[in-house]
Amino acid sequence: GAVVSQHPSRVICKSGTSVKIECRSLDFQATTMFWYRQFPKQSLMLMATSNEGSKATYEQGVEKDKFLINHASLTLSTLTVTSAHPEDSSFYICSALLAASSYEQYFGPGTRLTVT
Amino acid sequence: GIQVEQSPPDLILQEGANSTLRCNFSDSVNNLQWFHQNPWGQLINLFYIPSGTKQNGRLSATTVATERYSLLYISSSQTTDSGVYFCAVAPSDYKLSFGAGTTVTVRA
């Protein structure tokens, strides 16, 4: 149980275009999901918290107009990187809270974004 | 925000050896998780352990919440144990703060 998927696993896009990354909880409902970013050889940095049916909350320094988050259902959150630039190239990972009564998070396999 | 320090940063082991990874944190926490990130980037949940001791096969973990540290033990290490081990904590909310990780290399 507690499986989280991400799609796509890898994407290459051109500067100025937008790309959407999906995060799904496959065998449980997740009212809260999280988006992280990881640069090579570094740790994970929380970008935003995604709550089903409400606006996402962003961490300090994260541009909400560049990283659009939508959590339209209890099993799906999406991250759209708008007007992508090479510096947006990174590994993006989502996670989901297993249950409202538990703090345990389960992580997706990640999406490697390359902006050319 | 809460500070999370992991040690050592790098660990090289011979297959079959035992090891201990440490995670220190600067404030009380409601959540502490240990993860193994495999070479493809997938974070694998090892333990959800805000306090106490747990064991799962060759791995075990202990968190002493009052002293603000957690230990991850790897026994009889195998080459498949190689990768980066992360400790992550959350104080009063759900937001996880990650340590810098310990890179473990197990040699055959």
Coordinates of N, CA, C and O in Angstrom, one line a residue, chain B residues 1 3 11 13 15 20 25 32 36-37 43 52 54 58-59 62 69-71 77 89 97 103 108:
Chain B
G1 N 14.0 28.2 11.1 CA 13.4 26.9 11.0 C 14.2 25.8 11.7 O 15.3 26.1 12.1
Q3 N 16.7 22.8 12.3 CA 18.0 22.4 11.7 C 18.1 20.9 11.8 O 17.8 20.3 12.9
L11 N 30.1 7.4 3.8 CA 30.4 6.2 4.5 C 30.7 5.1 3.5 O 29.9 4.8 2.6
L13 N 31.7 1.1 3.2 CA 31.7 -0.1 3.9 C 32.1 -1.3 3.1 O 31.8 -1.3 1.9
E15 N 31.2 -5.1 2.3 CA 30.0 -6.0 2.4 C 30.1 -6.8 3.7 O 31.1 -7.4 4.0
T20 N 26.4 2.8 11.7 CA 25.4 3.6 12.3 C 25.4 5.0 11.7 O 26.4 5.6 11.6
F25 N 18.6 16.9 15.5 CA 17.7 18.0 15.1 C 17.5 19.0 16.2 O 17.8 18.7 17.4
L32 N 9.4 12.1 12.3 CA 10.8 11.8 11.9 C 10.8 10.6 11.0 O 10.2 9.6 11.4
H36 N 15.7 5.9 2.1 CA 16.9 5.5 1.3 C 16.5 6.0 -0.1 O 15.5 5.6 -0.7
Q37 N 17.4 6.8 -0.7 CA 17.2 7.2 -2.1 C 18.1 6.4 -3.0 O 19.3 6.4 -2.9
L43 N 12.7 7.8 -3.4 CA 12.8 7.8 -1.9 C 12.0 6.6 -1.4 O 10.8 6.5 -1.6
G52 N 11.1 6.2 20.0 CA 11.2 4.8 20.2 C 12.2 4.1 19.3 O 13.0 4.7 18.7
K54 N 12.5 0.8 16.3 CA 11.8 -0.1 15.4 C 12.9 -0.9 14.6 O 14.0 -0.4 14.5
R58 N 17.4 -6.2 8.4 CA 18.7 -5.8 8.8 C 18.8 -4.3 9.2 O 19.9 -3.9 9.7
L59 N 17.7 -3.6 9.1 CA 17.7 -2.2 9.5 C 17.0 -2.0 10.8 O 16.0 -2.7 11.1
T62 N 16.4 4.1 16.1 CA 16.1 4.6 17.4 C 16.0 6.1 17.4 O 16.9 6.7 16.9
Y69 N 17.8 13.3 18.8 CA 18.6 12.6 17.8 C 18.0 11.3 17.5 O 17.1 10.8 18.2
S70 N 18.4 10.8 16.3 CA 17.9 9.5 15.8 C 19.1 8.8 15.2 O 20.0 9.4 14.6
L71 N 19.1 7.5 15.3 CA 20.1 6.6 14.8 C 19.5 5.6 13.9 O 18.5 5.0 14.2
S77 N 25.8 -5.3 6.0 CA 25.5 -4.5 4.8 C 25.7 -5.3 3.5 O 26.5 -6.2 3.4
V89 N 12.5 15.6 9.3 CA 11.7 15.9 10.5 C 10.7 17.0 10.2 O 10.9 17.8 9.4
S97 N 11.5 18.8 6.9 CA 12.8 19.4 6.6 C 13.9 18.3 6.6 O 13.9 17.4 7.5
T103 N 25.8 9.5 2.3 CA 26.0 8.7 1.1 C 26.8 7.4 1.5 O 27.9 7.5 2.0
A108 N 31.8 -4.8 -2.6 CA 31.8 -6.3 -2.5 C 33.1 -6.8 -2.1 O 34.1 -6.2 -2.3

